Each structure stands twice: as C-alpha cells, then as structure tokens.
Amino acid sequence: MRGFFALWQYRFMEHVIRPIRADEWRKSKELRLASLADPAAPVAFLDTLENASARPDSHWQERAQGAAQGNSARHFIVEGPDGEWAGGVVVLVEAEGSDDVFGNRIASSQAQLVGVFVRPEYRGVGLTERLFAAAMEWAWSLEEPRVSRVRLFVHENNPRAQGFYRKIGFVPTGVTALLSGDGCHDLEMEVVRP
C-alpha cells in the first residue's frame, strides 16, 4: 500500500496531492461541507449544505471507505504541511455495460470527475491543475476497466470553471443535462484517452 501512495504523491508549494484513506472520513466531511458553503456552490454542486450537514457519520464513513480503495472511485485531496486539506476531486469509474447517472448504458468504460473544490485561498496557484493531473493519471492507469475518456459536467452559469476545464484540455461534447434543478443546463466536457 505504501508504494501506491508514493506513486500518487505530488509535491507543490509544500502541499501533497494524494488519495484519501478510509479513516479520514472526518476530514472528507469537513472538506465537503466547506465546498457546499462556498458562494459558488449553487452552480457547482448538486447537493446543499443543509442536506449534507444532516447526514449521519455512517454516510461519511462509507463514502470515505468507497473512495479510498478499489477501482470504482478515488478521492484525491491536496494536503498542506499543517494537515489541512486545501481541496479535492473525486474520480468515479463508470464501467462498460453499466448505467450512468442518467440511466444511459455506458458503451465504453469512462471516468467522471465530481466534487471539484479548492478553498479560495489556494485558487490560482497551480494546485488545481496538479490535483486534476493526479486524478486523471489514476484514471488512465486503470487496467480493468480501461478508461476511454474522462468526463465532467459543469453548470452553464459557471464560466470560471468552464474556462479552467478548457485550459487543462477538456472540450465540450455537446451533451447537456438538467442536473441542478434550477432549469439551467450542465454541459458535458471530456478528455479522450491520449
């Protein structure tokens, strides 16, 4: 297990980017609640601070355990030298033949990035790019299932996020979805396997 963490650790400005461990559910919960308290949360997340705050500890424990092992999900975080988590992203693997979040059959295995958040004081310094690099490198490294693309959805009224995703290589696919419940569309963007 130590070799795995060494493989995925990146250092930048004394921050480490790594996958979470199952026992870090409290920090995972705190980061999620911080993301939902962010002013951009209504156009960035499908959850609310009120709903997330009401979930029992067992929810957060199961979520951390599922995102810390196996090949179906991985939660990457940016950890500072003081142990504070500056941000994170979750990679969900959607295997060929399974159904995606819309009930559509997946034709070719893919990964989806969700829960993207970096605390405001760490934005614009390169941490987000390195966070995405680690998440995507993990997705590309999977042998089973072999991922053909990495996708994400971004709210049409979130131009800052759209610009960032374009900057790091994501392109719009033309697929849209009504995910947020506010009548606005979420736009699918992707990076195809190199």
mmCIF file of C-alpha atoms in Angstrom:
data_model
loop_
_atom_site.group_PDB
_atom_site.id
_atom_site.type_symbol
_atom_site.label_atom_id
_atom_site.label_comp_id
_atom_site.label_asym_id
_atom_site.label_seq_id
_atom_site.Cartn_x
_atom_site.Cartn_y
_atom_site.Cartn_z
ATOM 1 C CA MET A 1 0.000 0.000 0.000
ATOM 2 C CA ARG A 2 2.855 2.382 0.731
ATOM 3 C CA GLY A 3 4.057 2.020 -2.852
ATOM 4 C CA PHE A 4 0.662 3.135 -4.117
ATOM 5 C CA PHE A 5 0.740 6.339 -2.090
ATOM 6 C CA ALA A 6 4.308 7.042 -3.157
ATOM 7 C CA LEU A 7 3.237 6.603 -6.781
ATOM 8 C CA TRP A 8 0.450 9.178 -6.476
ATOM 9 C CA GLN A 9 2.086 11.819 -4.319
ATOM 10 C CA TYR A 10 2.966 15.102 -5.903
ATOM 11 C CA ARG A 11 4.622 17.967 -4.063
ATOM 12 C CA PHE A 12 3.899 21.586 -4.826
ATOM 13 C CA MET A 13 4.441 24.531 -2.529
ATOM 14 C CA GLU A 14 4.799 22.058 0.358
ATOM 15 C CA HIS A 15 1.402 20.536 -0.457
ATOM 16 C CA VAL A 16 0.920 16.849 -1.172
ATOM 17 C CA ILE A 17 -1.698 15.528 -3.581
ATOM 18 C CA ARG A 18 -2.782 12.020 -2.686
ATOM 19 C CA PRO A 19 -5.794 9.725 -2.388
ATOM 20 C CA ILE A 20 -7.647 9.778 0.907
ATOM 21 C CA ARG A 21 -7.502 6.925 3.378
ATOM 22 C CA ALA A 22 -10.678 5.257 4.657
ATOM 23 C CA ASP A 23 -10.113 6.524 8.206
ATOM 24 C CA GLU A 24 -10.072 10.167 7.040
ATOM 25 C CA TRP A 25 -13.846 10.448 6.834
ATOM 26 C CA ARG A 26 -13.994 13.403 9.261
ATOM 27 C CA LYS A 27 -11.665 15.471 7.077
ATOM 28 C CA SER A 28 -13.561 14.357 3.971
ATOM 29 C CA LYS A 29 -16.810 15.502 5.574
ATOM 30 C CA GLU A 30 -15.299 18.853 6.608
ATOM 31 C CA LEU A 31 -13.995 19.498 3.073
ATOM 32 C CA ARG A 32 -17.374 18.619 1.551
ATOM 33 C CA LEU A 33 -19.216 20.933 3.941
ATOM 34 C CA ALA A 34 -16.719 23.719 3.177
ATOM 35 C CA SER A 35 -17.327 23.219 -0.551
ATOM 36 C CA LEU A 36 -21.091 23.454 -0.058
ATOM 37 C CA ALA A 37 -20.687 26.660 1.982
ATOM 38 C CA ASP A 38 -18.720 28.285 -0.864
ATOM 39 C CA PRO A 39 -20.570 31.085 -2.716
ATOM 40 C CA ALA A 40 -20.188 29.140 -6.000
ATOM 41 C CA ALA A 41 -21.867 26.031 -4.545
ATOM 42 C CA PRO A 42 -25.297 26.583 -6.166
ATOM 43 C CA VAL A 43 -23.765 26.307 -9.656
ATOM 44 C CA ALA A 44 -21.014 23.851 -8.734
ATOM 45 C CA PHE A 45 -22.705 21.088 -6.745
ATOM 46 C CA LEU A 46 -25.932 19.104 -6.819
ATOM 47 C CA ASP A 47 -26.056 18.920 -3.019
ATOM 48 C CA THR A 48 -26.761 21.555 -0.375
ATOM 49 C CA LEU A 49 -25.006 22.387 2.871
ATOM 50 C CA GLU A 50 -28.252 21.768 4.743
ATOM 51 C CA ASN A 51 -28.716 18.258 3.307
ATOM 52 C CA ALA A 52 -25.068 17.267 3.718
ATOM 53 C CA SER A 53 -24.902 18.539 7.303
ATOM 54 C CA ALA A 54 -27.860 16.353 8.247
ATOM 55 C CA ARG A 55 -26.225 13.097 7.093
ATOM 56 C CA PRO A 56 -25.066 10.688 9.818
ATOM 57 C CA ASP A 57 -21.414 9.834 10.392
ATOM 58 C CA SER A 58 -22.037 6.400 8.856
ATOM 59 C CA HIS A 59 -22.688 8.109 5.495
ATOM 60 C CA TRP A 60 -19.304 9.859 5.609
ATOM 61 C CA GLN A 61 -17.512 6.714 6.782
ATOM 62 C CA GLU A 62 -18.939 4.662 3.889
ATOM 63 C CA ARG A 63 -18.196 7.419 1.408
ATOM 64 C CA ALA A 64 -14.544 7.677 2.517
ATOM 65 C CA GLN A 65 -14.082 3.918 2.511
ATOM 66 C CA GLY A 66 -15.515 3.602 -1.010
ATOM 67 C CA ALA A 67 -13.299 6.413 -2.345
ATOM 68 C CA ALA A 68 -10.115 5.087 -0.747
ATOM 69 C CA GLN A 69 -9.882 1.601 -2.246
ATOM 70 C CA GLY A 70 -10.774 -0.428 -5.300
ATOM 71 C CA ASN A 71 -11.162 0.655 -8.914
ATOM 72 C CA SER A 72 -14.636 2.205 -8.854
ATOM 73 C CA ALA A 73 -13.857 5.524 -7.143
ATOM 74 C CA ARG A 74 -10.948 7.508 -5.777
ATOM 75 C CA HIS A 75 -10.957 10.773 -3.827
ATOM 76 C CA PHE A 76 -7.809 12.863 -4.303
ATOM 77 C CA ILE A 77 -7.005 15.697 -1.929
ATOM 78 C CA VAL A 78 -4.444 18.490 -1.598
ATOM 79 C CA GLU A 79 -2.936 18.363 1.881
ATOM 80 C CA GLY A 80 -0.903 21.196 3.354
ATOM 81 C CA PRO A 81 2.103 20.824 5.649
ATOM 82 C CA ASP A 82 -0.182 21.551 8.603
ATOM 83 C CA GLY A 83 -2.509 18.686 7.628
ATOM 84 C CA GLU A 84 -5.287 20.954 6.333
ATOM 85 C CA TRP A 85 -6.967 19.814 3.141
ATOM 86 C CA ALA A 86 -6.873 22.641 0.600
ATOM 87 C CA GLY A 87 -9.116 20.897 -1.939
ATOM 88 C CA GLY A 88 -10.176 17.698 -3.598
ATOM 89 C CA VAL A 89 -11.752 15.896 -6.523
ATOM 90 C CA VAL A 90 -13.473 12.525 -6.772
ATOM 91 C CA VAL A 91 -12.988 10.167 -9.721
ATOM 92 C CA LEU A 92 -15.934 7.842 -10.385
ATOM 93 C CA VAL A 93 -15.313 4.973 -12.775
ATOM 94 C CA GLU A 94 -18.258 4.045 -14.982
ATOM 95 C CA ALA A 95 -17.703 0.577 -16.390
ATOM 96 C CA GLU A 96 -18.790 -0.513 -19.849
ATOM 97 C CA GLY A 97 -22.275 -2.018 -19.725
ATOM 98 C CA SER A 98 -23.300 -0.230 -16.536
ATOM 99 C CA ASP A 99 -25.759 2.672 -16.356
ATOM 100 C CA ASP A 100 -24.588 6.246 -15.867
ATOM 101 C CA VAL A 101 -26.300 8.793 -13.590
ATOM 102 C CA PHE A 102 -28.963 9.366 -16.268
ATOM 103 C CA GLY A 103 -29.787 5.701 -16.729
ATOM 104 C CA ASN A 104 -27.955 5.532 -20.072
ATOM 105 C CA ARG A 105 -25.952 2.400 -20.836
ATOM 106 C CA ILE A 106 -22.192 3.060 -20.850
ATOM 107 C CA ALA A 107 -20.791 1.947 -24.227
ATOM 108 C CA SER A 108 -17.123 2.205 -23.246
ATOM 109 C CA SER A 109 -15.608 2.477 -19.753
ATOM 110 C CA GLN A 110 -15.031 6.046 -18.654
ATOM 111 C CA ALA A 111 -14.247 8.108 -15.578
ATOM 112 C CA GLN A 112 -16.221 11.065 -14.309
ATOM 113 C CA LEU A 113 -14.771 13.832 -12.134
ATOM 114 C CA VAL A 114 -17.132 15.161 -9.451
ATOM 115 C CA GLY A 115 -16.962 17.172 -6.255
ATOM 116 C CA VAL A 116 -14.239 19.502 -7.525
ATOM 117 C CA PHE A 117 -13.330 22.047 -4.857
ATOM 118 C CA VAL A 118 -10.292 24.091 -3.890
ATOM 119 C CA ARG A 119 -10.512 26.530 -0.993
ATOM 120 C CA PRO A 120 -10.492 30.160 -2.214
ATOM 121 C CA GLU A 121 -7.105 30.987 -0.677
ATOM 122 C CA TYR A 122 -5.475 28.211 -2.756
ATOM 123 C CA ARG A 123 -7.043 29.017 -6.118
ATOM 124 C CA GLY A 124 -4.929 30.311 -8.979
ATOM 125 C CA VAL A 125 -1.584 28.990 -7.719
ATOM 126 C CA GLY A 126 -1.413 25.739 -9.687
ATOM 127 C CA LEU A 127 -2.753 23.300 -7.097
ATOM 128 C CA THR A 128 -5.957 22.609 -9.019
ATOM 129 C CA GLU A 129 -4.018 21.684 -12.159
ATOM 130 C CA ARG A 130 -1.893 19.238 -10.188
ATOM 131 C CA LEU A 131 -4.954 17.830 -8.440
ATOM 132 C CA PHE A 132 -6.551 17.118 -11.822
ATOM 133 C CA ALA A 133 -3.296 15.653 -13.149
ATOM 134 C CA ALA A 134 -3.180 13.139 -10.281
ATOM 135 C CA ALA A 135 -6.851 12.222 -10.672
ATOM 136 C CA MET A 136 -6.588 11.755 -14.414
ATOM 137 C CA GLU A 137 -3.311 9.847 -14.175
ATOM 138 C CA TRP A 138 -5.020 7.402 -11.812
ATOM 139 C CA ALA A 139 -7.965 7.010 -14.228
ATOM 140 C CA TRP A 140 -5.640 6.397 -17.185
ATOM 141 C CA SER A 141 -3.612 3.888 -15.162
ATOM 142 C CA LEU A 142 -6.532 1.527 -14.596
ATOM 143 C CA GLU A 143 -6.156 -1.717 -16.466
ATOM 144 C CA GLU A 144 -9.588 -3.028 -15.544
ATOM 145 C CA PRO A 145 -11.711 -1.328 -16.561
ATOM 146 C CA ARG A 146 -9.615 0.504 -19.142
ATOM 147 C CA VAL A 147 -10.974 4.041 -19.284
ATOM 148 C CA SER A 148 -11.502 5.534 -22.758
ATOM 149 C CA ARG A 149 -12.229 9.082 -21.590
ATOM 150 C CA VAL A 150 -12.547 11.307 -18.540
ATOM 151 C CA ARG A 151 -15.636 13.485 -18.387
ATOM 152 C CA LEU A 152 -17.254 16.019 -16.110
ATOM 153 C CA PHE A 153 -20.307 18.224 -16.074
ATOM 154 C CA VAL A 154 -20.180 21.959 -15.496
ATOM 155 C CA HIS A 155 -23.099 24.348 -14.967
ATOM 156 C CA GLU A 156 -23.745 26.678 -17.893
ATOM 157 C CA ASN A 157 -23.590 29.635 -15.483
ATOM 158 C CA ASN A 158 -20.148 28.743 -14.157
ATOM 159 C CA PRO A 159 -17.794 30.348 -16.705
ATOM 160 C CA ARG A 160 -14.807 30.330 -14.332
ATOM 161 C CA ALA A 161 -14.940 26.529 -14.051
ATOM 162 C CA GLN A 162 -15.595 26.136 -17.788
ATOM 163 C CA GLY A 163 -12.522 28.239 -18.540
ATOM 164 C CA PHE A 164 -10.353 26.221 -16.185
ATOM 165 C CA TYR A 165 -11.502 22.915 -17.683
ATOM 166 C CA ARG A 166 -10.768 24.172 -21.212
ATOM 167 C CA LYS A 167 -7.346 25.372 -20.093
ATOM 168 C CA ILE A 168 -6.390 21.884 -18.906
ATOM 169 C CA GLY A 169 -7.653 20.155 -22.051
ATOM 170 C CA PHE A 170 -11.348 19.387 -21.591
ATOM 171 C CA VAL A 171 -13.557 20.052 -24.597
ATOM 172 C CA PRO A 172 -17.354 20.305 -24.768
ATOM 173 C CA THR A 173 -19.065 17.205 -26.163
ATOM 174 C CA GLY A 174 -22.370 18.887 -26.997
ATOM 175 C CA VAL A 175 -24.190 16.754 -24.414
ATOM 176 C CA THR A 176 -26.229 18.727 -21.899
ATOM 177 C CA ALA A 177 -28.257 17.681 -18.891
ATOM 178 C CA LEU A 178 -30.653 19.259 -16.426
ATOM 179 C CA LEU A 179 -28.901 18.196 -13.240
ATOM 180 C CA SER A 180 -29.123 21.132 -10.875
ATOM 181 C CA GLY A 181 -32.882 21.547 -10.720
ATOM 182 C CA ASP A 182 -32.671 25.286 -11.436
ATOM 183 C CA GLY A 183 -33.764 24.958 -15.067
ATOM 184 C CA CYS A 184 -30.251 25.564 -16.348
ATOM 185 C CA HIS A 185 -28.124 23.050 -18.211
ATOM 186 C CA ASP A 186 -24.955 21.321 -17.181
ATOM 187 C CA LEU A 187 -22.512 20.878 -20.046
ATOM 188 C CA GLU A 188 -20.522 17.688 -20.506
ATOM 189 C CA MET A 189 -16.803 18.148 -21.198
ATOM 190 C CA GLU A 190 -14.260 15.416 -21.841
ATOM 191 C CA VAL A 191 -10.660 14.454 -22.393
ATOM 192 C CA VAL A 192 -10.225 11.378 -24.579
ATOM 193 C CA ARG A 193 -7.536 8.832 -23.728
ATOM 194 C CA PRO A 194 -4.216 10.043 -25.126
#
